[in-house]
CSV table of C-alpha atoms in Angstrom, one decimal:
chain,number,residue,atom,x,y,z
A,1,ARG,CA,12.4,-26.5,-58.5
A,2,LYS,CA,11.7,-30.1,-59.3
A,3,GLU,CA,10.2,-30.8,-62.8
A,4,VAL,CA,7.4,-32.9,-61.2
A,5,GLU,CA,6.4,-31.7,-58.0
A,6,GLN,CA,3.9,-34.1,-55.5
A,7,ASP,CA,2.1,-33.4,-52.3
A,8,PRO,CA,4.6,-34.2,-49.8
A,9,GLY,CA,1.8,-36.4,-48.1
A,10,PRO,CA,1.9,-39.0,-46.2
A,11,PHE,CA,-2.1,-39.3,-46.1
A,12,ASN,CA,-3.3,-41.3,-43.7
A,13,VAL,CA,-6.9,-41.8,-44.2
A,14,PRO,CA,-10.0,-44.4,-42.8
A,15,GLU,CA,-11.1,-47.2,-44.8
A,16,GLY,CA,-14.0,-45.8,-47.2
A,17,ALA,CA,-12.9,-42.4,-47.3
A,18,THR,CA,-12.1,-40.5,-50.6
A,19,VAL,CA,-8.6,-39.0,-51.1
A,20,ALA,CA,-7.1,-36.7,-53.8
A,21,PHE,CA,-3.2,-36.0,-54.8
A,22,ASN,CA,-1.9,-33.4,-56.7
A,23,CYS,CA,0.9,-33.0,-58.9
A,24,THR,CA,2.5,-30.2,-61.0
A,25,TYR,CA,4.7,-30.2,-64.0
A,26,SER,CA,7.4,-27.3,-65.4
A,27,ASN,CA,7.9,-28.4,-68.7
A,28,SER,CA,5.1,-27.2,-71.1
A,29,ALA,CA,6.4,-30.1,-73.7
A,30,SER,CA,5.1,-32.9,-71.9
A,31,GLN,CA,3.2,-34.7,-74.0
A,32,SER,CA,1.7,-38.1,-71.7
A,33,PHE,CA,0.9,-38.3,-68.2
A,34,PHE,CA,0.7,-41.3,-65.8
A,35,TRP,CA,0.0,-42.4,-62.2
A,36,TYR,CA,2.2,-45.3,-61.0
A,37,ARG,CA,1.6,-46.9,-57.7
A,38,GLN,CA,4.5,-48.3,-56.2
A,39,ASP,CA,4.5,-50.6,-52.5
A,40,CYS,CA,7.2,-50.8,-50.2
A,41,ARG,CA,10.3,-52.0,-52.1
A,42,LYS,CA,8.7,-52.8,-54.9
A,43,GLU,CA,9.0,-51.7,-58.6
A,44,PRO,CA,6.4,-49.0,-59.6
A,45,LYS,CA,3.1,-50.3,-61.7
A,46,LEU,CA,1.1,-48.2,-64.2
A,47,LEU,CA,-1.8,-47.5,-62.4
A,48,MET,CA,-3.5,-45.4,-65.2
A,49,SER,CA,-2.8,-42.8,-68.0
A,50,VAL,CA,-4.4,-39.3,-67.6
A,51,TYR,CA,-6.0,-37.7,-70.6
A,52,SER,CA,-7.1,-34.2,-70.7
A,53,SER,CA,-10.8,-35.1,-70.9
A,54,GLY,CA,-10.2,-37.0,-67.4
A,55,ASN,CA,-10.6,-40.7,-67.2
A,56,GLU,CA,-11.9,-43.2,-64.7
A,57,ASP,CA,-11.0,-46.7,-63.8
A,58,GLY,CA,-13.3,-47.8,-61.1
A,59,ARG,CA,-12.6,-45.9,-58.3
A,60,PHE,CA,-9.7,-43.9,-59.4
A,61,THR,CA,-10.4,-40.7,-61.5
A,62,ALA,CA,-7.7,-39.0,-63.1
A,63,GLN,CA,-8.0,-35.2,-64.4
A,64,LEU,CA,-5.1,-33.3,-66.7
A,65,ASN,CA,-5.1,-29.5,-66.7
A,66,ARG,CA,-2.7,-28.8,-69.5
A,67,ALA,CA,-3.2,-24.7,-68.6
A,68,SER,CA,-2.3,-25.0,-65.3
A,69,GLN,CA,0.1,-27.8,-65.6
A,70,TYR,CA,-1.3,-29.7,-63.2
A,71,ILE,CA,-2.5,-33.5,-62.6
A,72,SER,CA,-5.0,-34.9,-60.0
A,73,LEU,CA,-5.6,-38.5,-58.9
A,74,LEU,CA,-9.1,-39.4,-56.5
A,75,ILE,CA,-9.2,-42.3,-55.1
A,76,ARG,CA,-12.8,-43.0,-53.7
A,77,ASP,CA,-13.9,-45.6,-51.2
A,78,SER,CA,-10.3,-46.3,-49.9
A,79,LYS,CA,-9.4,-49.7,-49.5
A,80,LEU,CA,-6.6,-51.2,-47.2
A,81,SER,CA,-4.8,-52.9,-50.2
A,82,ASP,CA,-4.6,-48.9,-51.7
A,83,SER,CA,-1.9,-48.4,-49.2
A,84,ALA,CA,1.1,-47.3,-51.2
A,85,THR,CA,3.1,-44.5,-52.8
A,86,TYR,CA,1.6,-43.2,-55.7
A,87,LEU,CA,4.0,-41.7,-58.4
A,88,CYS,CA,3.0,-38.8,-60.7
A,89,VAL,CA,4.6,-39.5,-64.5
A,90,VAL,CA,5.3,-36.9,-67.0
A,91,ASN,CA,6.7,-37.7,-70.5
A,92,ASP,CA,8.3,-35.8,-72.9
A,93,ILE,CA,7.7,-37.6,-76.3
A,94,ARG,CA,9.6,-36.1,-78.9
A,95,THR,CA,10.2,-39.5,-80.6
A,96,ASN,CA,8.1,-42.7,-80.0
A,97,ALA,CA,8.9,-43.1,-76.7
A,98,GLY,CA,10.7,-40.7,-74.3
A,99,LYS,CA,11.8,-39.5,-71.3
A,100,SER,CA,9.8,-39.8,-68.1
A,101,THR,CA,10.2,-37.8,-65.2
A,102,PHE,CA,8.9,-38.9,-61.4
A,103,GLY,CA,7.7,-37.1,-58.7
A,104,ASP,CA,9.2,-38.3,-55.6
A,105,GLY,CA,5.8,-39.7,-54.6
A,106,THR,CA,2.9,-39.4,-52.4
A,107,THR,CA,2.3,-42.1,-49.7
A,108,LEU,CA,-0.9,-43.4,-48.5
A,109,THR,CA,-1.9,-45.2,-45.7
A,110,VAL,CA,-5.6,-46.3,-45.4
A,111,LYS,CA,-6.3,-47.6,-41.8
A,112,PRO,CA,-9.3,-50.0,-40.5
B,1,ASP,CA,4.6,-64.2,-70.9
B,2,ALA,CA,7.6,-63.1,-68.8
B,3,GLY,CA,7.5,-59.0,-67.9
B,4,VAL,CA,10.7,-57.0,-67.3
B,5,THR,CA,13.6,-59.2,-65.6
B,6,GLN,CA,16.4,-58.0,-64.2
B,7,SER,CA,19.7,-59.3,-62.4
B,8,PRO,CA,20.9,-59.8,-60.1
B,9,THR,CA,18.6,-59.0,-57.5
B,10,HIS,CA,21.0,-57.4,-54.8
B,11,LEU,CA,24.4,-56.7,-55.3
B,12,ILE,CA,27.2,-55.5,-52.8
B,13,LYS,CA,30.3,-53.9,-54.2
B,14,THR,CA,33.3,-51.7,-52.8
B,15,ARG,CA,33.7,-48.1,-53.4
B,16,GLY,CA,36.2,-48.0,-57.1
B,17,GLN,CA,34.6,-51.2,-58.4
B,18,GLN,CA,32.8,-51.4,-61.5
B,19,VAL,CA,29.5,-52.8,-61.9
B,20,THR,CA,27.2,-54.4,-64.4
B,21,LEU,CA,23.5,-54.6,-64.4
B,22,ARG,CA,21.1,-56.7,-66.7
B,23,CYS,CA,17.4,-56.0,-68.4
B,24,SER,CA,15.3,-58.3,-70.8
B,25,PRO,CA,12.5,-56.1,-71.6
B,26,LYS,CA,9.1,-57.6,-71.5
B,27,SER,CA,8.0,-59.7,-75.0
B,28,GLY,CA,7.4,-57.5,-78.1
B,29,HIS,CA,8.9,-54.4,-76.1
B,30,ASP,CA,11.7,-53.0,-77.9
B,31,THR,CA,12.7,-49.8,-76.0
B,32,VAL,CA,14.7,-49.9,-72.5
B,33,SER,CA,15.0,-47.2,-69.7
B,34,TRP,CA,17.3,-47.4,-67.0
B,35,TYR,CA,16.2,-45.3,-63.6
B,36,GLN,CA,17.9,-45.0,-60.4
B,37,GLN,CA,15.6,-44.9,-57.0
B,38,ALA,CA,17.4,-43.8,-53.9
B,39,LEU,CA,15.2,-44.3,-51.0
B,40,GLY,CA,12.2,-41.8,-50.4
B,41,GLN,CA,12.7,-40.4,-53.6
B,42,GLY,CA,11.1,-40.9,-56.9
B,43,PRO,CA,13.4,-43.0,-59.8
B,44,GLN,CA,15.5,-40.7,-61.5
B,45,PHE,CA,15.7,-41.2,-65.6
B,46,ILE,CA,19.3,-42.3,-66.3
B,47,PHE,CA,19.1,-43.2,-70.2
B,48,GLN,CA,16.9,-44.6,-72.7
B,49,TYR,CA,18.0,-47.2,-75.6
B,50,TYR,CA,16.5,-48.0,-78.6
B,51,GLU,CA,17.4,-49.9,-81.8
B,52,GLU,CA,20.8,-50.2,-79.8
B,53,GLU,CA,21.5,-46.7,-79.5
B,54,GLU,CA,21.4,-44.4,-76.3
B,55,ARG,CA,18.7,-42.0,-77.6
B,56,GLN,CA,17.7,-39.9,-74.5
B,57,ARG,CA,20.1,-39.4,-71.5
B,58,GLY,CA,19.4,-37.9,-68.0
B,59,ASN,CA,21.9,-36.1,-65.7
B,60,PHE,CA,24.0,-39.0,-65.1
B,61,PRO,CA,28.0,-38.8,-65.3
B,62,ASP,CA,29.7,-40.4,-67.7
B,63,ARG,CA,30.2,-43.3,-64.9
B,64,PHE,CA,27.2,-44.3,-66.1
B,65,SER,CA,26.8,-46.4,-69.5
B,66,GLY,CA,24.8,-48.6,-71.3
B,67,HIS,CA,24.1,-51.2,-74.2
B,68,GLN,CA,21.4,-52.7,-75.9
B,69,PHE,CA,21.7,-56.1,-77.8
B,70,PRO,CA,19.8,-57.1,-81.2
B,71,ASN,CA,17.4,-59.0,-79.1
B,72,TYR,CA,16.4,-55.8,-77.2
B,73,SER,CA,18.1,-56.9,-73.9
B,74,SER,CA,19.9,-54.2,-72.0
B,75,GLU,CA,23.1,-53.7,-69.7
B,76,LEU,CA,23.9,-50.6,-67.2
B,77,ASN,CA,27.7,-50.0,-66.2
B,78,VAL,CA,28.7,-48.2,-63.8
B,79,ASN,CA,32.4,-47.4,-63.1
B,80,ALA,CA,34.2,-46.3,-60.1
B,81,LEU,CA,31.3,-46.8,-57.9
B,82,LEU,CA,30.9,-44.1,-55.2
B,83,LEU,CA,29.0,-44.7,-51.9
B,84,GLY,CA,26.2,-42.6,-53.5
B,85,ASP,CA,25.5,-44.6,-55.8
B,86,SER,CA,24.0,-47.1,-53.6
B,87,ALA,CA,20.0,-47.3,-55.1
B,88,LEU,CA,17.5,-49.5,-56.5
B,89,TYR,CA,18.2,-49.9,-60.2
B,90,LEU,CA,15.1,-50.1,-62.1
B,91,CYS,CA,14.8,-51.0,-65.8
B,92,ALA,CA,11.5,-50.5,-67.7
B,93,SER,CA,10.5,-51.5,-71.3
B,94,SER,CA,8.1,-50.1,-73.8
B,95,SER,CA,6.8,-50.5,-77.3
B,96,ASP,CA,5.2,-46.9,-77.4
B,97,GLY,CA,6.1,-44.5,-74.4
B,98,ARG,CA,2.4,-42.8,-75.1
B,99,TYR,CA,1.1,-45.7,-73.0
B,100,GLY,CA,3.4,-45.8,-70.3
B,101,TYR,CA,6.3,-48.7,-69.3
B,102,THR,CA,6.6,-51.8,-67.5
B,103,PHE,CA,9.3,-51.9,-64.8
B,104,GLY,CA,11.2,-54.9,-63.8
B,105,SER,CA,11.7,-55.4,-60.1
B,106,GLY,CA,14.8,-54.2,-60.0
B,107,THR,CA,18.7,-54.4,-59.0
B,108,ARG,CA,19.2,-53.0,-55.5
B,109,LEU,CA,22.9,-52.2,-55.5
B,110,THR,CA,25.0,-51.0,-52.1
B,111,VAL,CA,28.2,-49.5,-52.7
B,112,VAL,CA,30.2,-50.1,-49.0
């Protein structure tokens, strides 16, 4: 079993749709959580951190459930420009910076 | 403010050869991590450097080695290249991993 598992996708949605991605992690020592976005043949870019209280950034909402070791990302009012692969990332921080474990990503295609 | 810069962008090597990839972290960042990303997969953690020492290492053989210099820049060396080493190699830097990492655009290595 992989340390970080994501919905395999792909997700194909129309513009304006709401879409949710899920991610589970197995290492209970994990302390920091992130969603990254990766466009085709480009580097991953930090989308948002994920906090236990949940956090929102415009159309994007991230949630963390430590008890279930589960992370989610909700995208409302999808835009064509949201088409990308979304990577769930878990940090095992035992010092100031730590090892980041990535999921294999979920591909989203937003269609007109 | 320059972000993370990697060189070269593309590289073709023959099986059995050795390769060195280079990374300059974002200004103000002191920690450098290296990742290998195969097609269709998430980045896999190779190792992390902080204060010129390897702080953490992923499940990669000793053929993969690295170095960090006093100016925080870093090199990734791979010896005895195998066809399976063909991938996108990503460098990521941070000052505090709790806030995520900034990635370079990567070096695409092809082993023939």
